[in-house]
């Protein structure tokens, strides 16, 4: 990438409203140039006094190439300096998402700082915090995710439940307790994420929860994945087949869901 190409793409991104399609189109193009020069430019942007430039630098660098070990630790350090000096909601949120894409470089000292965001008044910041912690197995990260799994925001509870249930294999009473609590949620997505998490841990309460979902006949593709991966999932075949027979000619039923249901039956029958 030459200087002119960079300048044109940067100017388009700068003029676009952050987070609309036009903005991300420019960011995606800029991310294609995985060079030392681009890395240097991004750090210059992050260290500038201009808020929009900081955001652009973070958005490019956070997913610049597949192997980021050469610059990700430095980027993480720059982001934590931002946390010490900035109160801008969008910049903090973008920084947290950037951490989520590179959180294998997170250390204990970083988690101590991140914890303060769990009580932020901003739903966007708490949501981005949840993303930043996905897949981290450290006790401090799990503790924060457990608290976020109680959040008043449905999307935050959903992501935190997903993080605890399927993104880590850690199995503790505290994790099982929040997963079971959320397995009783009125929200379908949260409930089925929690059931999947309990199923992954072979929790003895899962059978009753699965039967409840089947009797309600209100489940999606996530639930199929649980049935296909749980031990002795074939025991539920009679109920699943009955549901399929009941709805297979119903024109109001989502065709993709019906197809997934049929495939679930086929796979379980072959076990």
PDB file of C-alpha atoms in Angstrom:
ATOM      1  CA  UNK A   1       0.000   0.000   0.000  1.00  0.00           C
ATOM      2  CA  UNK A   2       1.382   3.371  -0.952  1.00  0.00           C
ATOM      3  CA  UNK A   3       0.782   6.604   0.944  1.00  0.00           C
ATOM      4  CA  UNK A   4      -1.895   7.797  -1.477  1.00  0.00           C
ATOM      5  CA  UNK A   5      -3.949   4.591  -1.126  1.00  0.00           C
ATOM      6  CA  UNK A   6      -3.743   4.768   2.647  1.00  0.00           C
ATOM      7  CA  UNK A   7      -4.722   8.435   2.727  1.00  0.00           C
ATOM      8  CA  UNK A   8      -7.782   7.886   0.513  1.00  0.00           C
ATOM      9  CA  UNK A   9      -9.069   4.938   2.544  1.00  0.00           C
ATOM     10  CA  UNK A  10      -8.335   6.685   5.836  1.00  0.00           C
ATOM     11  CA  UNK A  11     -10.172   9.836   4.744  1.00  0.00           C
ATOM     12  CA  UNK A  12     -13.214   7.806   3.690  1.00  0.00           C
ATOM     13  CA  UNK A  13     -13.240   6.028   7.033  1.00  0.00           C
ATOM     14  CA  UNK A  14     -12.760   9.291   8.894  1.00  0.00           C
ATOM     15  CA  UNK A  15     -15.673  10.962   7.119  1.00  0.00           C
ATOM     16  CA  UNK A  16     -18.020   7.993   7.556  1.00  0.00           C
ATOM     17  CA  UNK A  17     -20.131   7.593  10.639  1.00  0.00           C
ATOM     18  CA  UNK A  18     -18.368   5.122  12.891  1.00  0.00           C
ATOM     19  CA  UNK A  19     -19.853   1.640  12.661  1.00  0.00           C
ATOM     20  CA  UNK A  20     -21.922   2.112   9.505  1.00  0.00           C
ATOM     21  CA  UNK A  21     -21.235  -0.076   6.474  1.00  0.00           C
ATOM     22  CA  UNK A  22     -19.217   2.557   4.657  1.00  0.00           C
ATOM     23  CA  UNK A  23     -16.887   2.930   7.640  1.00  0.00           C
ATOM     24  CA  UNK A  24     -16.279  -0.815   7.967  1.00  0.00           C
ATOM     25  CA  UNK A  25     -15.780  -1.214   4.222  1.00  0.00           C
ATOM     26  CA  UNK A  26     -12.758   1.107   4.481  1.00  0.00           C
ATOM     27  CA  UNK A  27     -11.466  -0.639   7.616  1.00  0.00           C
ATOM     28  CA  UNK A  28     -11.694  -4.042   5.895  1.00  0.00           C
ATOM     29  CA  UNK A  29      -9.718  -2.698   2.946  1.00  0.00           C
ATOM     30  CA  UNK A  30      -7.059  -1.205   5.208  1.00  0.00           C
ATOM     31  CA  UNK A  31      -6.702  -4.515   7.063  1.00  0.00           C
ATOM     32  CA  UNK A  32      -5.601  -6.202   3.840  1.00  0.00           C
ATOM     33  CA  UNK A  33      -2.233  -4.465   4.023  1.00  0.00           C
ATOM     34  CA  UNK A  34      -0.418  -6.429   6.725  1.00  0.00           C
ATOM     35  CA  UNK A  35       2.868  -4.566   6.636  1.00  0.00           C
ATOM     36  CA  UNK A  36       5.271  -2.987   9.108  1.00  0.00           C
ATOM     37  CA  UNK A  37       4.318   0.370   7.640  1.00  0.00           C
ATOM     38  CA  UNK A  38       0.627  -0.199   8.358  1.00  0.00           C
ATOM     39  CA  UNK A  39       1.368  -1.321  11.906  1.00  0.00           C
ATOM     40  CA  UNK A  40       3.425   1.820  12.456  1.00  0.00           C
ATOM     41  CA  UNK A  41       0.672   4.031  11.033  1.00  0.00           C
ATOM     42  CA  UNK A  42      -1.934   2.411  13.290  1.00  0.00           C
ATOM     43  CA  UNK A  43       0.132   3.049  16.402  1.00  0.00           C
ATOM     44  CA  UNK A  44       0.557   6.652  15.300  1.00  0.00           C
ATOM     45  CA  UNK A  45      -3.212   6.933  14.984  1.00  0.00           C
ATOM     46  CA  UNK A  46      -3.788   5.365  18.403  1.00  0.00           C
ATOM     47  CA  UNK A  47      -1.325   7.783  19.978  1.00  0.00           C
ATOM     48  CA  UNK A  48      -2.814  10.842  18.294  1.00  0.00           C
ATOM     49  CA  UNK A  49      -4.978  13.368  20.130  1.00  0.00           C
ATOM     50  CA  UNK A  50      -7.830  12.886  17.673  1.00  0.00           C
ATOM     51  CA  UNK A  51     -10.607  10.628  18.985  1.00  0.00           C
ATOM     52  CA  UNK A  52     -11.771   9.356  15.587  1.00  0.00           C
ATOM     53  CA  UNK A  53      -8.183   8.621  14.527  1.00  0.00           C
ATOM     54  CA  UNK A  54      -7.664   6.579  17.707  1.00  0.00           C
ATOM     55  CA  UNK A  55     -10.786   4.550  16.920  1.00  0.00           C
ATOM     56  CA  UNK A  56      -9.659   3.887  13.348  1.00  0.00           C
ATOM     57  CA  UNK A  57      -6.206   2.811  14.473  1.00  0.00           C
ATOM     58  CA  UNK A  58      -7.664   0.370  16.993  1.00  0.00           C
ATOM     59  CA  UNK A  59     -10.218  -1.028  14.541  1.00  0.00           C
ATOM     60  CA  UNK A  60      -7.552  -1.730  11.920  1.00  0.00           C
ATOM     61  CA  UNK A  61      -4.858  -3.078  14.223  1.00  0.00           C
ATOM     62  CA  UNK A  62      -7.140  -5.312  16.301  1.00  0.00           C
ATOM     63  CA  UNK A  63      -7.692  -7.654  13.351  1.00  0.00           C
ATOM     64  CA  UNK A  64      -4.698  -6.905  11.153  1.00  0.00           C
ATOM     65  CA  UNK A  65      -3.518 -10.272   9.897  1.00  0.00           C
ATOM     66  CA  UNK A  66      -3.786 -13.676  11.557  1.00  0.00           C
ATOM     67  CA  UNK A  67      -0.474 -13.620  13.407  1.00  0.00           C
ATOM     68  CA  UNK A  68      -0.451 -10.541  15.634  1.00  0.00           C
ATOM     69  CA  UNK A  69       2.021 -11.679  18.283  1.00  0.00           C
ATOM     70  CA  UNK A  70       4.591  -9.176  17.019  1.00  0.00           C
ATOM     71  CA  UNK A  71       2.482  -6.142  17.900  1.00  0.00           C
ATOM     72  CA  UNK A  72      -0.560  -7.287  19.921  1.00  0.00           C
ATOM     73  CA  UNK A  73       1.112  -6.998  23.360  1.00  0.00           C
ATOM     74  CA  UNK A  74       2.100  -3.412  22.557  1.00  0.00           C
ATOM     75  CA  UNK A  75      -1.430  -2.687  21.326  1.00  0.00           C
ATOM     76  CA  UNK A  76      -2.840  -4.118  24.574  1.00  0.00           C
ATOM     77  CA  UNK A  77      -0.588  -1.815  26.584  1.00  0.00           C
ATOM     78  CA  UNK A  78      -1.694   1.195  24.530  1.00  0.00           C
ATOM     79  CA  UNK A  79      -5.336   0.273  25.113  1.00  0.00           C
ATOM     80  CA  UNK A  80      -4.877   0.068  28.863  1.00  0.00           C
ATOM     81  CA  UNK A  81      -3.326   3.513  28.805  1.00  0.00           C
ATOM     82  CA  UNK A  82      -6.495   4.683  27.060  1.00  0.00           C
ATOM     83  CA  UNK A  83      -8.557   3.165  29.898  1.00  0.00           C
ATOM     84  CA  UNK A  84      -6.617   5.336  32.340  1.00  0.00           C
ATOM     85  CA  UNK A  85      -7.193   8.586  30.454  1.00  0.00           C
ATOM     86  CA  UNK A  86     -10.408   8.356  28.415  1.00  0.00           C
ATOM     87  CA  UNK A  87     -14.066   8.343  29.394  1.00  0.00           C
ATOM     88  CA  UNK A  88     -15.371   8.211  25.824  1.00  0.00           C
ATOM     89  CA  UNK A  89     -17.917   5.395  25.604  1.00  0.00           C
ATOM     90  CA  UNK A  90     -17.300   4.501  21.967  1.00  0.00           C
ATOM     91  CA  UNK A  91     -13.506   4.513  22.296  1.00  0.00           C
ATOM     92  CA  UNK A  92     -13.649   2.329  25.399  1.00  0.00           C
ATOM     93  CA  UNK A  93     -16.079  -0.070  23.715  1.00  0.00           C
ATOM     94  CA  UNK A  94     -13.919  -0.374  20.610  1.00  0.00           C
ATOM     95  CA  UNK A  95     -10.879  -0.940  22.795  1.00  0.00           C
ATOM     96  CA  UNK A  96     -12.646  -3.744  24.669  1.00  0.00           C
ATOM     97  CA  UNK A  97     -13.656  -5.418  21.402  1.00  0.00           C
ATOM     98  CA  UNK A  98     -10.033  -5.125  20.260  1.00  0.00           C
ATOM     99  CA  UNK A  99      -8.968  -6.932  23.437  1.00  0.00           C
ATOM    100  CA  UNK A 100     -11.521  -9.664  22.708  1.00  0.00           C
ATOM    101  CA  UNK A 101      -9.833 -10.365  19.369  1.00  0.00           C
ATOM    102  CA  UNK A 102      -6.444 -10.597  21.098  1.00  0.00           C
ATOM    103  CA  UNK A 103      -7.212 -11.695  24.624  1.00  0.00           C
ATOM    104  CA  UNK A 104      -4.647 -14.488  24.692  1.00  0.00           C
ATOM    105  CA  UNK A 105      -2.201 -11.678  25.490  1.00  0.00           C
ATOM    106  CA  UNK A 106      -4.179 -10.536  28.528  1.00  0.00           C
ATOM    107  CA  UNK A 107      -2.489 -10.840  31.915  1.00  0.00           C
ATOM    108  CA  UNK A 108      -3.781 -10.817  35.493  1.00  0.00           C
ATOM    109  CA  UNK A 109      -2.979  -7.116  35.907  1.00  0.00           C
ATOM    110  CA  UNK A 110      -5.177  -6.376  32.898  1.00  0.00           C
ATOM    111  CA  UNK A 111      -8.124  -8.313  34.322  1.00  0.00           C
ATOM    112  CA  UNK A 112      -7.916  -6.237  37.499  1.00  0.00           C
ATOM    113  CA  UNK A 113      -8.464  -3.134  35.349  1.00  0.00           C
ATOM    114  CA  UNK A 114     -11.202  -4.663  33.215  1.00  0.00           C
ATOM    115  CA  UNK A 115     -13.251  -5.546  36.283  1.00  0.00           C
ATOM    116  CA  UNK A 116     -14.204  -1.905  36.814  1.00  0.00           C
ATOM    117  CA  UNK A 117     -16.223  -1.909  33.591  1.00  0.00           C
ATOM    118  CA  UNK A 118     -18.673  -4.557  34.834  1.00  0.00           C
ATOM    119  CA  UNK A 119     -20.592  -1.832  36.703  1.00  0.00           C
ATOM    120  CA  UNK A 120     -20.476   0.723  33.879  1.00  0.00           C
ATOM    121  CA  UNK A 121     -23.735   2.572  33.238  1.00  0.00           C
ATOM    122  CA  UNK A 122     -23.145   1.949  29.534  1.00  0.00           C
ATOM    123  CA  UNK A 123     -24.737  -1.215  28.170  1.00  0.00           C
ATOM    124  CA  UNK A 124     -22.390  -0.994  25.185  1.00  0.00           C
ATOM    125  CA  UNK A 125     -19.329  -0.989  27.433  1.00  0.00           C
ATOM    126  CA  UNK A 126     -20.583  -3.928  29.504  1.00  0.00           C
ATOM    127  CA  UNK A 127     -21.402  -5.807  26.284  1.00  0.00           C
ATOM    128  CA  UNK A 128     -17.924  -5.127  24.870  1.00  0.00           C
ATOM    129  CA  UNK A 129     -16.424  -6.200  28.205  1.00  0.00           C
ATOM    130  CA  UNK A 130     -18.254  -9.522  27.908  1.00  0.00           C
ATOM    131  CA  UNK A 131     -16.782 -10.046  24.437  1.00  0.00           C
ATOM    132  CA  UNK A 132     -13.304  -9.154  25.681  1.00  0.00           C
ATOM    133  CA  UNK A 133     -13.395 -12.040  28.188  1.00  0.00           C
ATOM    134  CA  UNK A 134     -14.676 -14.847  25.955  1.00  0.00           C
ATOM    135  CA  UNK A 135     -12.444 -17.905  26.081  1.00  0.00           C
ATOM    136  CA  UNK A 136     -10.258 -16.733  28.969  1.00  0.00           C
ATOM    137  CA  UNK A 137      -9.931 -19.500  31.569  1.00  0.00           C
ATOM    138  CA  UNK A 138      -8.458 -17.450  34.402  1.00  0.00           C
ATOM    139  CA  UNK A 139     -10.474 -17.314  37.614  1.00  0.00           C
ATOM    140  CA  UNK A 140     -10.636 -13.519  37.546  1.00  0.00           C
ATOM    141  CA  UNK A 141     -12.157 -13.509  34.052  1.00  0.00           C
ATOM    142  CA  UNK A 142     -14.646 -16.239  34.931  1.00  0.00           C
ATOM    143  CA  UNK A 143     -15.711 -14.332  38.030  1.00  0.00           C
ATOM    144  CA  UNK A 144     -16.500 -11.241  35.948  1.00  0.00           C
ATOM    145  CA  UNK A 145     -18.395 -13.310  33.356  1.00  0.00           C
ATOM    146  CA  UNK A 146     -20.496 -14.904  36.094  1.00  0.00           C
ATOM    147  CA  UNK A 147     -21.518 -11.440  37.270  1.00  0.00           C
ATOM    148  CA  UNK A 148     -22.264 -10.370  33.699  1.00  0.00           C
ATOM    149  CA  UNK A 149     -24.419 -13.479  33.293  1.00  0.00           C
ATOM    150  CA  UNK A 150     -26.724 -11.808  35.864  1.00  0.00           C
ATOM    151  CA  UNK A 151     -26.796  -8.510  33.917  1.00  0.00           C
ATOM    152  CA  UNK A 152     -30.101  -6.731  33.354  1.00  0.00           C
ATOM    153  CA  UNK A 153     -29.363  -6.581  29.620  1.00  0.00           C
ATOM    154  CA  UNK A 154     -30.536  -9.670  27.713  1.00  0.00           C
ATOM    155  CA  UNK A 155     -27.759  -9.509  25.134  1.00  0.00           C
ATOM    156  CA  UNK A 156     -25.109  -9.271  27.840  1.00  0.00           C
ATOM    157  CA  UNK A 157     -26.595 -12.187  29.777  1.00  0.00           C
ATOM    158  CA  UNK A 158     -26.723 -14.156  26.512  1.00  0.00           C
ATOM    159  CA  UNK A 159     -23.065 -13.512  25.635  1.00  0.00           C
ATOM    160  CA  UNK A 160     -21.864 -14.164  29.174  1.00  0.00           C
ATOM    161  CA  UNK A 161     -23.848 -17.422  29.314  1.00  0.00           C
ATOM    162  CA  UNK A 162     -22.367 -18.401  25.950  1.00  0.00           C
ATOM    163  CA  UNK A 163     -18.889 -17.587  27.242  1.00  0.00           C
ATOM    164  CA  UNK A 164     -19.286 -19.650  30.385  1.00  0.00           C
ATOM    165  CA  UNK A 165     -21.209 -22.470  28.765  1.00  0.00           C
ATOM    166  CA  UNK A 166     -19.300 -23.268  25.595  1.00  0.00           C
ATOM    167  CA  UNK A 167     -16.193 -21.098  25.255  1.00  0.00           C
ATOM    168  CA  UNK A 168     -14.414 -22.648  28.228  1.00  0.00           C
ATOM    169  CA  UNK A 169     -14.438 -26.149  29.683  1.00  0.00           C
ATOM    170  CA  UNK A 170     -13.895 -25.013  33.277  1.00  0.00           C
ATOM    171  CA  UNK A 171     -16.343 -26.795  35.544  1.00  0.00           C
ATOM    172  CA  UNK A 172     -17.123 -25.285  38.952  1.00  0.00           C
ATOM    173  CA  UNK A 173     -20.169 -25.083  41.191  1.00  0.00           C
ATOM    174  CA  UNK A 174     -20.364 -21.326  40.564  1.00  0.00           C
ATOM    175  CA  UNK A 175     -20.458 -21.833  36.794  1.00  0.00           C
ATOM    176  CA  UNK A 176     -23.068 -24.574  37.041  1.00  0.00           C
ATOM    177  CA  UNK A 177     -25.185 -22.454  39.392  1.00  0.00           C
ATOM    178  CA  UNK A 178     -25.422 -19.512  36.990  1.00  0.00           C
ATOM    179  CA  UNK A 179     -25.940 -21.805  34.011  1.00  0.00           C
ATOM    180  CA  UNK A 180     -28.799 -23.531  35.789  1.00  0.00           C
ATOM    181  CA  UNK A 181     -30.309 -20.189  36.802  1.00  0.00           C
ATOM    182  CA  UNK A 182     -30.182 -19.015  33.198  1.00  0.00           C
ATOM    183  CA  UNK A 183     -31.508 -22.343  31.929  1.00  0.00           C
ATOM    184  CA  UNK A 184     -34.814 -21.242  33.481  1.00  0.00           C
ATOM    185  CA  UNK A 185     -34.803 -17.870  31.690  1.00  0.00           C
ATOM    186  CA  UNK A 186     -37.839 -16.784  29.711  1.00  0.00           C
ATOM    187  CA  UNK A 187     -35.495 -15.757  26.904  1.00  0.00           C
ATOM    188  CA  UNK A 188     -35.106 -18.661  24.457  1.00  0.00           C
ATOM    189  CA  UNK A 189     -31.526 -17.878  23.438  1.00  0.00           C
ATOM    190  CA  UNK A 190     -30.233 -17.441  26.983  1.00  0.00           C
ATOM    191  CA  UNK A 191     -32.085 -20.521  28.191  1.00  0.00           C
ATOM    192  CA  UNK A 192     -30.760 -22.756  25.424  1.00  0.00           C
ATOM    193  CA  UNK A 193     -27.194 -21.417  25.747  1.00  0.00           C
ATOM    194  CA  UNK A 194     -27.348 -22.310  29.429  1.00  0.00           C
ATOM    195  CA  UNK A 195     -28.736 -25.780  28.734  1.00  0.00           C
ATOM    196  CA  UNK A 196     -25.934 -26.404  26.258  1.00  0.00           C
ATOM    197  CA  UNK A 197     -23.393 -25.320  28.865  1.00  0.00           C
ATOM    198  CA  UNK A 198     -24.833 -27.722  31.426  1.00  0.00           C
ATOM    199  CA  UNK A 199     -24.959 -30.494  28.839  1.00  0.00           C
ATOM    200  CA  UNK A 200     -21.274 -29.919  28.090  1.00  0.00           C
ATOM    201  CA  UNK A 201     -20.627 -30.620  31.772  1.00  0.00           C
ATOM    202  CA  UNK A 202     -22.903 -33.670  31.928  1.00  0.00           C
ATOM    203  CA  UNK A 203     -25.021 -32.009  34.603  1.00  0.00           C
ATOM    204  CA  UNK A 204     -27.686 -34.383  35.938  1.00  0.00           C
ATOM    205  CA  UNK A 205     -30.384 -31.693  35.621  1.00  0.00           C
ATOM    206  CA  UNK A 206     -30.007 -31.485  31.843  1.00  0.00           C
ATOM    207  CA  UNK A 207     -32.371 -34.345  31.005  1.00  0.00           C
ATOM    208  CA  UNK A 208     -35.311 -32.627  32.677  1.00  0.00           C
ATOM    209  CA  UNK A 209     -34.436 -29.322  30.992  1.00  0.00           C
ATOM    210  CA  UNK A 210     -34.216 -30.942  27.549  1.00  0.00           C
ATOM    211  CA  UNK A 211     -37.542 -32.677  28.007  1.00  0.00           C
ATOM    212  CA  UNK A 212     -39.081 -29.357  28.997  1.00  0.00           C
ATOM    213  CA  UNK A 213     -37.821 -27.750  25.772  1.00  0.00           C
ATOM    214  CA  UNK A 214     -39.101 -30.632  23.669  1.00  0.00           C
ATOM    215  CA  UNK A 215     -42.545 -30.542  25.255  1.00  0.00           C
ATOM    216  CA  UNK A 216     -42.740 -26.794  24.633  1.00  0.00           C
ATOM    217  CA  UNK A 217     -41.671 -27.333  21.004  1.00  0.00           C
ATOM    218  CA  UNK A 218     -39.982 -23.950  21.060  1.00  0.00           C
ATOM    219  CA  UNK A 219     -36.313 -24.374  20.249  1.00  0.00           C
ATOM    220  CA  UNK A 220     -33.818 -23.402  17.599  1.00  0.00           C
ATOM    221  CA  UNK A 221     -30.687 -24.698  15.927  1.00  0.00           C
ATOM    222  CA  UNK A 222     -28.593 -24.188  19.059  1.00  0.00           C
ATOM    223  CA  UNK A 223     -30.749 -26.777  20.796  1.00  0.00           C
ATOM    224  CA  UNK A 224     -30.176 -29.251  17.953  1.00  0.00           C
ATOM    225  CA  UNK A 225     -26.451 -28.928  18.565  1.00  0.00           C
ATOM    226  CA  UNK A 226     -27.006 -29.798  22.230  1.00  0.00           C
ATOM    227  CA  UNK A 227     -28.994 -32.904  21.300  1.00  0.00           C
ATOM    228  CA  UNK A 228     -26.340 -34.035  18.834  1.00  0.00           C
ATOM    229  CA  UNK A 229     -23.490 -33.696  21.291  1.00  0.00           C
ATOM    230  CA  UNK A 230     -25.030 -34.817  24.564  1.00  0.00           C
ATOM    231  CA  UNK A 231     -24.412 -38.314  25.842  1.00  0.00           C
ATOM    232  CA  UNK A 232     -27.325 -40.623  24.942  1.00  0.00           C
ATOM    233  CA  UNK A 233     -29.016 -37.972  22.815  1.00  0.00           C
ATOM    234  CA  UNK A 234     -30.756 -40.730  20.875  1.00  0.00           C
ATOM    235  CA  UNK A 235     -33.081 -41.321  23.839  1.00  0.00           C
ATOM    236  CA  UNK A 236     -34.987 -38.214  22.768  1.00  0.00           C
ATOM    237  CA  UNK A 237     -35.654 -39.523  19.254  1.00  0.00           C
ATOM    238  CA  UNK A 238     -39.332 -40.508  19.820  1.00  0.00           C
ATOM    239  CA  UNK A 239     -40.204 -36.976  20.914  1.00  0.00           C
ATOM    240  CA  UNK A 240     -38.152 -35.333  18.167  1.00  0.00           C
ATOM    241  CA  UNK A 241     -39.687 -37.546  15.483  1.00  0.00           C
ATOM    242  CA  UNK A 242     -43.186 -36.745  16.755  1.00  0.00           C
ATOM    243  CA  UNK A 243     -42.427 -33.034  16.498  1.00  0.00           C
ATOM    244  CA  UNK A 244     -41.137 -33.453  12.953  1.00  0.00           C
ATOM    245  CA  UNK A 245     -44.179 -35.465  11.878  1.00  0.00           C
ATOM    246  CA  UNK A 246     -46.439 -32.840  13.404  1.00  0.00           C
ATOM    247  CA  UNK A 247     -44.926 -29.925  11.497  1.00  0.00           C
ATOM    248  CA  UNK A 248     -43.377 -31.361   8.326  1.00  0.00           C
ATOM    249  CA  UNK A 249     -46.287 -30.229   6.132  1.00  0.00           C
ATOM    250  CA  UNK A 250     -46.915 -26.947   7.954  1.00  0.00           C
ATOM    251  CA  UNK A 251     -46.223 -24.134   5.472  1.00  0.00           C
ATOM    252  CA  UNK A 252     -45.903 -21.608   8.289  1.00  0.00           C
ATOM    253  CA  UNK A 253     -42.892 -23.406   9.778  1.00  0.00           C
ATOM    254  CA  UNK A 254     -39.438 -22.094   8.906  1.00  0.00           C
ATOM    255  CA  UNK A 255     -38.056 -24.408   6.220  1.00  0.00           C
ATOM    256  CA  UNK A 256     -34.474 -24.177   7.494  1.00  0.00           C
ATOM    257  CA  UNK A 257     -35.565 -25.109  11.016  1.00  0.00           C
ATOM    258  CA  UNK A 258     -37.521 -28.077   9.678  1.00  0.00           C
ATOM    259  CA  UNK A 259     -34.539 -29.209   7.626  1.00  0.00           C
ATOM    260  CA  UNK A 260     -32.239 -28.923  10.648  1.00  0.00           C
ATOM    261  CA  UNK A 261     -34.727 -30.900  12.710  1.00  0.00           C
ATOM    262  CA  UNK A 262     -34.806 -33.635  10.067  1.00  0.00           C
ATOM    263  CA  UNK A 263     -31.008 -33.740   9.970  1.00  0.00           C
ATOM    264  CA  UNK A 264     -30.881 -33.954  13.762  1.00  0.00           C
ATOM    265  CA  UNK A 265     -33.137 -37.030  13.619  1.00  0.00           C
ATOM    266  CA  UNK A 266     -31.007 -38.623  10.915  1.00  0.00           C
ATOM    267  CA  UNK A 267     -27.760 -38.147  12.826  1.00  0.00           C
ATOM    268  CA  UNK A 268     -29.209 -39.438  16.101  1.00  0.00           C
ATOM    269  CA  UNK A 269     -30.612 -42.500  14.341  1.00  0.00           C
ATOM    270  CA  UNK A 270     -27.136 -43.345  13.082  1.00  0.00           C
ATOM    271  CA  UNK A 271     -25.569 -43.294  16.536  1.00  0.00           C
TER     272      UNK A 271
END
